[in-house]
PDB file of C-alpha atoms and ligand atoms in Angstrom:
ATOM      1  CA  MET A 524    -112.548   5.121 -10.734  1.00 85.00           C
ATOM      2  CA  ILE A 525    -114.321   5.701  -7.573  1.00 93.00           C
ATOM      3  CA  ALA A 526    -112.612   3.738  -4.580  1.00 92.00           C
ATOM      4  CA  ARG A 527    -112.599   4.554  -1.012  1.00 93.00           C
ATOM      5  CA  ALA A 528    -109.795   7.042   0.243  1.00 89.00           C
ATOM      6  CA  ASP A 529    -108.460   4.477   2.786  1.00 87.00           C
ATOM      7  CA  ALA A 530    -107.672   1.911  -0.357  1.00 87.00           C
ATOM      8  CA  LEU A 531    -105.721   4.507  -2.081  1.00 93.00           C
ATOM      9  CA  VAL A 532    -102.038   6.004  -1.723  1.00 96.00           C
ATOM     10  CA  HIS A 533    -100.331   8.679  -2.966  1.00 96.00           C
ATOM     11  CA  LEU A 534     -97.875   8.223  -6.149  1.00 97.00           C
ATOM     12  CA  PRO A 535     -94.516   8.592  -4.571  1.00 98.00           C
ATOM     13  CA  ALA A 536     -93.448  12.237  -6.305  1.00 96.00           C
ATOM     14  CA  THR A 537     -90.474  10.549  -7.634  1.00 98.00           C
ATOM     15  CA  LEU A 538     -92.298   8.216  -9.895  1.00 98.00           C
ATOM     16  CA  ASP A 539     -94.688   8.355 -12.898  1.00 96.00           C
ATOM     17  CA  PHE A 540     -97.188   6.367 -13.237  1.00 94.00           C
ATOM     18  CA  ALA A 541     -95.443   3.226 -14.923  1.00 95.00           C
ATOM     19  CA  ALA A 542     -92.874   3.166 -12.279  1.00 97.00           C
ATOM     20  CA  GLY A 543     -95.740   3.417  -9.735  1.00 97.00           C
ATOM     21  CA  ALA A 544     -97.353   0.658 -11.251  1.00 96.00           C
ATOM     22  CA  THR A 545     -95.130  -1.922 -10.057  1.00 98.00           C
ATOM     23  CA  LEU A 546     -95.303  -1.112  -6.551  1.00 98.00           C
ATOM     24  CA  PRO A 547     -98.628  -2.541  -5.021  1.00 97.00           C
ATOM     25  CA  CYS A 548     -97.702  -6.464  -5.292  1.00 97.00           C
ATOM     26  CA  ALA A 549     -93.901  -6.725  -6.041  1.00 98.00           C
ATOM     27  CA  GLY A 550     -92.704  -3.702  -4.205  1.00 98.00           C
ATOM     28  CA  VAL A 551     -94.851  -3.959  -1.202  1.00 98.00           C
ATOM     29  CA  THR A 552     -94.387  -7.428  -0.494  1.00 98.00           C
ATOM     30  CA  ALA A 553     -90.456  -7.144  -0.382  1.00 98.00           C
ATOM     31  CA  TRP A 554     -91.281  -4.319   2.161  1.00 98.00           C
ATOM     32  CA  ASN A 555     -93.387  -6.246   4.007  1.00 98.00           C
ATOM     33  CA  ALA A 556     -91.208  -9.455   4.038  1.00 98.00           C
ATOM     34  CA  LEU A 557     -87.373  -7.523   4.783  1.00 98.00           C
ATOM     35  CA  VAL A 558     -89.011  -4.284   6.482  1.00 98.00           C
ATOM     36  CA  GLY A 559     -92.480  -4.835   7.996  1.00 97.00           C
ATOM     37  CA  GLN A 560     -92.387  -8.478   9.172  1.00 97.00           C
ATOM     38  CA  GLY A 561     -88.313  -8.858   9.163  1.00 96.00           C
ATOM     39  CA  GLN A 562     -87.132  -5.700  11.013  1.00 96.00           C
ATOM     40  CA  MET A 563     -84.085  -5.679   8.800  1.00 97.00           C
ATOM     41  CA  LEU A 564     -81.091  -4.538  10.181  1.00 97.00           C
ATOM     42  CA  ALA A 565     -78.012  -2.960   8.755  1.00 98.00           C
ATOM     43  CA  GLY A 566     -75.136  -5.206   8.538  1.00 98.00           C
ATOM     44  CA  GLN A 567     -77.386  -8.092   7.645  1.00 98.00           C
ATOM     45  CA  THR A 568     -76.925 -10.604   4.896  1.00 98.00           C
ATOM     46  CA  VAL A 569     -80.202 -10.925   2.742  1.00 98.00           C
ATOM     47  CA  LEU A 570     -80.481 -13.913   0.120  1.00 98.00           C
ATOM     48  CA  THR A 571     -82.840 -13.320  -2.435  1.00 98.00           C
ATOM     49  CA  LEU A 572     -83.871 -15.577  -5.582  1.00 98.00           C
ATOM     50  CA  GLY A 573     -83.809 -14.712  -8.830  1.00 97.00           C
ATOM     51  CA  THR A 574     -84.199 -11.577 -10.513  1.00 98.00           C
ATOM     52  CA  GLY A 575     -87.758 -11.180 -11.287  1.00 97.00           C
ATOM     53  CA  GLY A 576     -89.638  -7.867 -10.225  1.00 97.00           C
ATOM     54  CA  VAL A 577     -89.901  -9.414  -6.208  1.00 98.00           C
ATOM     55  CA  SER A 578     -86.454 -10.144  -5.851  1.00 98.00           C
ATOM     56  CA  ILE A 579     -84.784  -6.748  -7.659  1.00 98.00           C
ATOM     57  CA  PHE A 580     -87.174  -4.539  -5.017  1.00 98.00           C
ATOM     58  CA  ALA A 581     -85.787  -6.839  -2.532  1.00 98.00           C
ATOM     59  CA  LEU A 582     -82.429  -5.995  -3.405  1.00 98.00           C
ATOM     60  CA  GLN A 583     -82.922  -2.428  -3.692  1.00 98.00           C
ATOM     61  CA  PHE A 584     -84.716  -2.375  -0.530  1.00 98.00           C
ATOM     62  CA  ALA A 585     -82.167  -4.116   1.477  1.00 98.00           C
ATOM     63  CA  LYS A 586     -79.332  -1.898   0.059  1.00 98.00           C
ATOM     64  CA  ALA A 587     -81.321   1.176   1.071  1.00 98.00           C
ATOM     65  CA  HIS A 588     -81.113  -0.098   4.631  1.00 98.00           C
ATOM     66  CA  GLY A 589     -77.553  -1.131   4.820  1.00 98.00           C
ATOM     67  CA  ALA A 590     -77.653  -4.811   4.146  1.00 98.00           C
ATOM     68  CA  ARG A 591     -75.046  -7.368   2.239  1.00 98.00           C
ATOM     69  CA  VAL A 592     -77.214  -8.835  -0.464  1.00 98.00           C
ATOM     70  CA  ILE A 593     -76.805 -12.165  -2.072  1.00 98.00           C
ATOM     71  CA  ILE A 594     -78.690 -12.742  -5.050  1.00 98.00           C
ATOM     72  CA  THR A 595     -79.056 -15.666  -7.754  1.00 98.00           C
ATOM     73  CA  SER A 596     -79.548 -15.808 -11.112  1.00 98.00           C
ATOM     74  CA  SER A 597     -80.059 -18.497 -14.221  1.00 98.00           C
ATOM     75  CA  SER A 598     -78.214 -15.673 -16.021  1.00 98.00           C
ATOM     76  CA  ASP A 599     -74.422 -14.218 -15.525  1.00 98.00           C
ATOM     77  CA  GLU A 600     -75.588 -11.104 -17.569  1.00 98.00           C
ATOM     78  CA  LYS A 601     -78.436 -10.488 -15.248  1.00 98.00           C
ATOM     79  CA  LEU A 602     -76.287 -11.328 -12.176  1.00 98.00           C
ATOM     80  CA  ALA A 603     -73.959  -8.411 -13.493  1.00 98.00           C
ATOM     81  CA  ARG A 604     -76.991  -6.044 -14.013  1.00 98.00           C
ATOM     82  CA  ALA A 605     -77.979  -6.985 -10.534  1.00 98.00           C
ATOM     83  CA  ARG A 606     -74.110  -6.292  -9.245  1.00 98.00           C
ATOM     84  CA  GLU A 607     -74.776  -2.646 -10.621  1.00 98.00           C
ATOM     85  CA  LEU A 608     -77.680  -2.143  -8.796  1.00 98.00           C
ATOM     86  CA  GLY A 609     -75.777  -2.772  -5.808  1.00 98.00           C
ATOM     87  CA  ALA A 610     -75.968  -6.346  -5.079  1.00 98.00           C
ATOM     88  CA  ASP A 611     -72.893  -7.790  -3.227  1.00 98.00           C
ATOM     89  CA  GLU A 612     -72.502 -11.308  -4.458  1.00 98.00           C
ATOM     90  CA  GLY A 613     -74.215 -13.014  -7.383  1.00 98.00           C
ATOM     91  CA  ILE A 614     -74.761 -16.976  -7.821  1.00 98.00           C
ATOM     92  CA  ASN A 615     -75.971 -18.502 -11.093  1.00 98.00           C
ATOM     93  CA  TYR A 616     -78.292 -21.105  -9.771  1.00 98.00           C
ATOM     94  CA  LYS A 617     -77.830 -23.010 -13.320  1.00 98.00           C
ATOM     95  CA  THR A 618     -73.896 -23.790 -12.566  1.00 98.00           C
ATOM     96  CA  THR A 619     -74.181 -23.572  -9.330  1.00 98.00           C
ATOM     97  CA  PRO A 620     -77.326 -26.198  -8.422  1.00 98.00           C
ATOM     98  CA  ASP A 621     -75.512 -26.227  -5.182  1.00 98.00           C
ATOM     99  CA  TRP A 622     -75.584 -22.882  -4.320  1.00 98.00           C
ATOM    100  CA  GLU A 623     -76.341 -23.214  -0.454  1.00 98.00           C
ATOM    101  CA  ARG A 624     -73.211 -24.006  -0.182  1.00 98.00           C
ATOM    102  CA  ARG A 625     -71.782 -21.488  -1.846  1.00 98.00           C
ATOM    103  CA  VAL A 626     -74.055 -18.759   0.386  1.00 98.00           C
ATOM    104  CA  PHE A 627     -72.164 -20.631   3.078  1.00 97.00           C
ATOM    105  CA  GLU A 628     -68.986 -19.944   2.091  1.00 97.00           C
ATOM    106  CA  LEU A 629     -70.004 -16.355   1.562  1.00 98.00           C
ATOM    107  CA  THR A 630     -71.067 -15.702   4.799  1.00 98.00           C
ATOM    108  CA  GLN A 631     -68.098 -17.425   6.868  1.00 97.00           C
ATOM    109  CA  LYS A 632     -70.203 -20.417   7.523  1.00 96.00           C
ATOM    110  CA  THR A 633     -72.928 -18.763   9.264  1.00 97.00           C
ATOM    111  CA  GLY A 634     -75.761 -18.081   6.522  1.00 98.00           C
ATOM    112  CA  ALA A 635     -77.938 -15.622   5.328  1.00 98.00           C
ATOM    113  CA  ASP A 636     -79.937 -13.598   8.205  1.00 98.00           C
ATOM    114  CA  GLN A 637     -82.773 -13.088   5.790  1.00 98.00           C
ATOM    115  CA  ILE A 638     -83.928 -15.135   2.904  1.00 98.00           C
ATOM    116  CA  ILE A 639     -86.749 -13.987   0.234  1.00 98.00           C
ATOM    117  CA  GLU A 640     -87.680 -17.209  -0.715  1.00 98.00           C
ATOM    118  CA  LEU A 641     -89.791 -17.170  -3.964  1.00 97.00           C
ATOM    119  CA  GLY A 642     -88.835 -20.923  -5.585  1.00 95.00           C
ATOM    120  CA  GLY A 643     -91.313 -22.757  -3.385  1.00 93.00           C
ATOM    121  CA  ALA A 644     -91.216 -26.339  -2.874  1.00 92.00           C
ATOM    122  CA  GLY A 645     -88.198 -26.770  -5.370  1.00 94.00           C
ATOM    123  CA  THR A 646     -86.124 -24.510  -3.727  1.00 96.00           C
ATOM    124  CA  LEU A 647     -86.955 -24.174   0.147  1.00 97.00           C
ATOM    125  CA  GLN A 648     -85.049 -27.115   1.271  1.00 97.00           C
ATOM    126  CA  LYS A 649     -82.046 -25.122   0.115  1.00 97.00           C
ATOM    127  CA  SER A 650     -83.138 -21.939   1.545  1.00 98.00           C
ATOM    128  CA  LEU A 651     -83.365 -23.732   4.777  1.00 97.00           C
ATOM    129  CA  ASP A 652     -79.626 -25.049   4.303  1.00 97.00           C
ATOM    130  CA  ALA A 653     -78.750 -21.226   3.505  1.00 98.00           C
ATOM    131  CA  VAL A 654     -80.249 -19.673   6.418  1.00 98.00           C
ATOM    132  CA  ARG A 655     -78.306 -18.743   9.450  1.00 98.00           C
ATOM    133  CA  TYR A 656     -79.255 -19.868  13.109  1.00 98.00           C
ATOM    134  CA  GLY A 657     -81.718 -17.688  14.421  1.00 98.00           C
ATOM    135  CA  GLY A 658     -82.720 -16.315  10.603  1.00 98.00           C
ATOM    136  CA  ARG A 659     -86.039 -15.467   9.120  1.00 98.00           C
ATOM    137  CA  ILE A 660     -87.178 -17.052   5.533  1.00 98.00           C
ATOM    138  CA  SER A 661     -89.917 -15.314   4.022  1.00 98.00           C
ATOM    139  CA  LEU A 662     -92.048 -17.687   2.294  1.00 98.00           C
ATOM    140  CA  ILE A 663     -93.537 -15.537  -0.650  1.00 98.00           C
ATOM    141  CA  GLY A 664     -93.194 -17.297  -4.145  1.00 94.00           C
ATOM    142  CA  VAL A 665     -93.904 -20.550  -5.822  1.00 92.00           C
ATOM    143  CA  LEU A 666     -91.785 -20.390  -9.045  1.00 91.00           C
ATOM    144  CA  THR A 667     -90.830 -24.049  -9.001  1.00 92.00           C
ATOM    145  CA  GLY A 668     -94.343 -25.264  -8.158  1.00 90.00           C
ATOM    146  CA  PHE A 669     -96.355 -26.450  -4.853  1.00 90.00           C
ATOM    147  CA  GLU A 670     -95.826 -29.876  -4.510  1.00 91.00           C
ATOM    148  CA  GLY A 671     -92.399 -31.374  -2.965  1.00 90.00           C
ATOM    149  CA  LEU A 672     -91.086 -32.831  -0.331  1.00 92.00           C
ATOM    150  CA  VAL A 673     -89.370 -30.860   2.784  1.00 92.00           C
ATOM    151  CA  ASN A 674     -87.381 -31.709   5.828  1.00 95.00           C
ATOM    152  CA  PRO A 675     -88.501 -29.346   8.217  1.00 94.00           C
ATOM    153  CA  TRP A 676     -85.895 -30.523  11.060  1.00 96.00           C
ATOM    154  CA  PRO A 677     -83.596 -27.511  10.054  1.00 95.00           C
ATOM    155  CA  VAL A 678     -86.610 -25.439  11.332  1.00 96.00           C
ATOM    156  CA  ILE A 679     -86.335 -26.649  14.655  1.00 97.00           C
ATOM    157  CA  ALA A 680     -82.672 -27.139  15.076  1.00 96.00           C
ATOM    158  CA  ARG A 681     -81.748 -23.269  13.908  1.00 96.00           C
ATOM    159  CA  SER A 682     -84.629 -21.872  15.155  1.00 98.00           C
ATOM    160  CA  VAL A 683     -85.279 -20.371  11.850  1.00 98.00           C
ATOM    161  CA  THR A 684     -88.150 -17.958  11.599  1.00 97.00           C
ATOM    162  CA  LEU A 685     -90.512 -19.418   8.804  1.00 97.00           C
ATOM    163  CA  GLN A 686     -93.074 -16.372   7.815  1.00 97.00           C
ATOM    164  CA  GLY A 687     -95.524 -16.981   5.047  1.00 97.00           C
ATOM    165  CA  ILE A 688     -96.054 -13.101   3.077  1.00 98.00           C
ATOM    166  CA  TYR A 689     -98.807 -12.122   1.220  1.00 98.00           C
ATOM    167  CA  VAL A 690     -98.570  -8.463   0.216  1.00 98.00           C
ATOM    168  CA  GLY A 691     -98.617  -6.362   2.902  1.00 97.00           C
ATOM    169  CA  SER A 692    -100.730  -3.455   4.270  1.00 96.00           C
ATOM    170  CA  ARG A 693    -101.547   0.290   3.271  1.00 95.00           C
ATOM    171  CA  VAL A 694     -98.874   1.428   6.173  1.00 95.00           C
ATOM    172  CA  GLN A 695     -96.239  -0.585   4.975  1.00 97.00           C
ATOM    173  CA  PHE A 696     -97.100   0.682   1.376  1.00 98.00           C
ATOM    174  CA  GLU A 697     -97.266   4.409   2.772  1.00 97.00           C
ATOM    175  CA  GLN A 698     -93.603   3.580   4.685  1.00 98.00           C
ATOM    176  CA  MET A 699     -92.181   2.352   1.430  1.00 98.00           C
ATOM    177  CA  ASN A 700     -93.334   5.182  -0.727  1.00 98.00           C
ATOM    178  CA  ARG A 701     -91.418   7.352   1.930  1.00 98.00           C
ATOM    179  CA  ALA A 702     -87.914   5.219   1.453  1.00 98.00           C
ATOM    180  CA  ILE A 703     -88.421   5.386  -2.181  1.00 98.00           C
ATOM    181  CA  VAL A 704     -88.432   9.215  -2.203  1.00 98.00           C
ATOM    182  CA  GLN A 705     -86.067   9.748   0.423  1.00 98.00           C
ATOM    183  CA  ASN A 706     -83.394   7.059  -1.409  1.00 97.00           C
ATOM    184  CA  GLY A 707     -84.190   8.051  -5.013  1.00 97.00           C
ATOM    185  CA  ILE A 708     -84.997   4.217  -5.461  1.00 98.00           C
ATOM    186  CA  GLN A 709     -86.326   3.915  -9.056  1.00 98.00           C
ATOM    187  CA  PRO A 710     -88.142   0.696 -10.051  1.00 98.00           C
ATOM    188  CA  VAL A 711     -86.341  -1.308 -12.549  1.00 98.00           C
ATOM    189  CA  LEU A 712     -88.390  -1.465 -15.713  1.00 98.00           C
ATOM    190  CA  ASP A 713     -87.632  -4.232 -18.131  1.00 97.00           C
ATOM    191  CA  ARG A 714     -90.153  -3.062 -20.747  1.00 96.00           C
ATOM    192  CA  THR A 715     -93.462  -1.310 -21.460  1.00 95.00           C
ATOM    193  CA  PHE A 716     -95.691  -2.621 -23.878  1.00 96.00           C
ATOM    194  CA  ALA A 717     -98.757  -0.817 -25.105  1.00 96.00           C
ATOM    195  CA  PHE A 718    -102.426  -2.421 -24.177  1.00 95.00           C
ATOM    196  CA  GLU A 719    -102.939  -3.912 -27.319  1.00 96.00           C
ATOM    197  CA  ASP A 720     -99.599  -6.024 -27.342  1.00 97.00           C
ATOM    198  CA  ALA A 721    -100.539  -7.082 -23.729  1.00 96.00           C
ATOM    199  CA  PRO A 722    -100.271 -10.693 -25.163  1.00 96.00           C
ATOM    200  CA  ALA A 723     -96.431 -10.095 -26.119  1.00 96.00           C
ATOM    201  CA  ALA A 724     -95.985  -8.794 -22.496  1.00 96.00           C
ATOM    202  CA  PHE A 725     -97.202 -11.979 -21.065  1.00 96.00           C
ATOM    203  CA  GLU A 726     -95.299 -14.149 -23.620  1.00 96.00           C
ATOM    204  CA  HIS A 727     -92.180 -11.798 -22.583  1.00 96.00           C
ATOM    205  CA  MET A 728     -93.137 -12.442 -18.653  1.00 95.00           C
ATOM    206  CA  ALA A 729     -93.338 -16.464 -19.788  1.00 95.00           C
ATOM    207  CA  ALA A 730     -89.922 -16.616 -21.409  1.00 95.00           C
ATOM    208  CA  GLY A 731     -87.950 -15.329 -18.068  1.00 93.00           C
ATOM    209  CA  ALA A 732     -86.072 -13.158 -19.871  1.00 90.00           C
ATOM    210  CA  HIS A 733     -86.984 -10.172 -17.942  1.00 96.00           C
ATOM    211  CA  PHE A 734     -85.284  -8.672 -15.182  1.00 98.00           C
ATOM    212  CA  GLY A 735     -87.325  -6.575 -12.793  1.00 98.00           C
ATOM    213  CA  LYS A 736     -90.650  -5.774 -13.702  1.00 98.00           C
ATOM    214  CA  ILE A 737     -92.915  -5.884 -16.956  1.00 97.00           C
ATOM    215  CA  VAL A 738     -94.990  -2.859 -17.571  1.00 96.00           C
ATOM    216  CA  VAL A 739     -98.629  -2.962 -20.127  1.00 96.00           C
ATOM    217  CA  SER A 740     -99.468   0.664 -20.567  1.00 93.00           C
ATOM    218  CA  GLY A 741    -103.120   1.739 -20.982  1.00 85.00           C
ATOM    219  CA  SER A 742    -102.237   4.698 -22.950  1.00 67.00           C
TER     220      SER A 742
HETATM  221  N1  LIG B 832     -96.885 -13.583  -1.644  1.00 90.66           N
HETATM  222  C1  LIG B 832     -97.472 -12.448  -2.182  1.00 90.66           C
HETATM  223  O1  LIG B 832     -97.860 -11.636  -1.571  1.00 90.66           O
HETATM  224  C2  LIG B 832     -96.409 -12.608  -3.452  1.00 90.66           C
HETATM  225  C3  LIG B 832     -96.578 -11.389  -3.849  1.00 90.66           C
HETATM  226  C4  LIG B 832     -95.867 -10.975  -5.536  1.00 90.66           C
HETATM  227  C5  LIG B 832     -95.321 -12.214  -5.795  1.00 90.66           C
HETATM  228  N2  LIG B 832     -95.435 -13.280  -5.720  1.00 90.66           N
HETATM  229  C6  LIG B 832     -95.109 -14.968  -5.971  1.00 90.66           C
HETATM  230  O2  LIG B 832     -93.271 -14.576  -5.979  1.00 90.66           O
HETATM  231  C7  LIG B 832     -93.144 -15.160  -6.937  1.00 90.66           C
HETATM  232  C8  LIG B 832     -91.935 -14.076  -7.817  1.00 90.66           C
HETATM  233  O3  LIG B 832     -92.786 -13.235  -8.394  1.00 90.66           O
HETATM  234  P1  LIG B 832     -92.237 -11.934  -9.285  1.00 90.66           P
HETATM  235  O4  LIG B 832     -93.493 -11.234  -9.597  1.00 90.66           O
HETATM  236  O5  LIG B 832     -91.022 -11.688  -8.743  1.00 90.66           O
HETATM  237  O6  LIG B 832     -91.769 -13.281 -10.099  1.00 90.66           O
HETATM  238  P2  LIG B 832     -91.159 -13.023 -11.851  1.00 90.66           P
HETATM  239  O7  LIG B 832     -90.862 -11.139 -11.951  1.00 90.66           O
HETATM  240  O8  LIG B 832     -91.905 -13.407 -13.069  1.00 90.66           O
HETATM  241  O9  LIG B 832     -89.471 -13.420 -11.038  1.00 90.66           O
HETATM  242  C9  LIG B 832     -89.342 -14.400 -12.399  1.00 90.66           C
HETATM  243  C10 LIG B 832     -88.031 -14.584 -12.094  1.00 90.66           C
HETATM  244  O10 LIG B 832     -87.865 -15.645 -11.053  1.00 90.66           O
HETATM  245  C11 LIG B 832     -86.709 -16.223 -11.218  1.00 90.66           C
HETATM  246  N3  LIG B 832     -86.733 -17.789 -10.923  1.00 90.66           N
HETATM  247  C12 LIG B 832     -87.340 -18.798 -11.817  1.00 90.66           C
HETATM  248  N4  LIG B 832     -87.423 -19.993 -11.291  1.00 90.66           N
HETATM  249  C13 LIG B 832     -86.446 -19.932 -10.195  1.00 90.66           C
HETATM  250  C14 LIG B 832     -85.577 -20.895  -9.517  1.00 90.66           C
HETATM  251  N5  LIG B 832     -86.255 -21.946  -9.711  1.00 90.66           N
HETATM  252  N6  LIG B 832     -84.952 -20.372  -8.440  1.00 90.66           N
HETATM  253  C15 LIG B 832     -84.563 -19.258  -8.164  1.00 90.66           C
HETATM  254  N7  LIG B 832     -85.311 -17.965  -9.425  1.00 90.66           N
HETATM  255  C16 LIG B 832     -86.085 -18.587 -10.088  1.00 90.66           C
HETATM  256  C17 LIG B 832     -86.189 -16.154 -12.735  1.00 90.66           C
HETATM  257  O11 LIG B 832     -84.754 -14.999 -12.099  1.00 90.66           O
HETATM  258  P3  LIG B 832     -83.702 -15.331 -13.385  1.00 90.66           P
HETATM  259  O12 LIG B 832     -84.237 -15.082 -14.757  1.00 90.66           O
HETATM  260  O13 LIG B 832     -82.566 -14.571 -12.594  1.00 90.66           O
HETATM  261  O14 LIG B 832     -83.565 -16.379 -13.117  1.00 90.66           O
HETATM  262  C18 LIG B 832     -87.235 -15.283 -12.991  1.00 90.66           C
HETATM  263  O15 LIG B 832     -87.059 -14.852 -14.051  1.00 90.66           O
HETATM  264  C19 LIG B 832     -94.254 -15.762  -7.962  1.00 90.66           C
HETATM  265  O16 LIG B 832     -94.309 -17.079  -7.827  1.00 90.66           O
HETATM  266  C20 LIG B 832     -95.303 -15.014  -7.559  1.00 90.66           C
HETATM  267  O17 LIG B 832     -96.250 -15.244  -7.826  1.00 90.66           O
HETATM  268  C21 LIG B 832     -96.048 -13.661  -4.336  1.00 90.66           C
END
């Protein structure tokens, strides 16, 4: 394809094309939230929701910056895999529906410094109850949908920074790629499907059985 040179970035030397294909949306979004806008510091506690593409990148980038990571999932098996990737704490949001309380317990009743908010209307109130005073919530996803009531009072009372994230910039993409190479980060590929099997890839995603990214390969 022909594209403007400033619309492209180099594939990190440590990644193949399948791994590189996971970066432009999920990777850059997690990077922008935590590092670009989030200005993450070592020692912070990051809470990230679920074990999909964005959340697993957030886990990897937060650990590379020396943060403590709490991750949620509907599956204990997936939480165990997240721990293998460095997650410090895992909470099953099915068996612990009031996971925001657990986050408070795990942070000595202060709350998380940064939250990767992927659930949308169904989880935002809980995230507002799980964030620390002066903390930051990156609004990224709407896995539970758009509709719902949210009480904005905790945003005020806790001086929360509530920031919308829509992917990120090319400069951030290049910064992220350098960090990926320096830290030996490999995107987590759940499964790779042949192009002819793309419908099965979408079914796999819809089933929510994946951990990290799903790749549809062109060759
Ligand atoms: N703003 C942006 O620029 C941007 C960029 C990329 C993606 N997004 C959005 O961000 C969201 C996540 O994207 P993704 O690519 O990471 O999706 P994904 O790979 O499909 O992640 C789905 C995972 O989210 C978890 N999940 C589902 N419902 C949940 C709930 N109620 N509470 C907590 N976790 C829940 C599940 O994890 P478990 O199986 O572990 O339970 C599920 O496997 C989507 O809404 C997507 O549209 C936004």
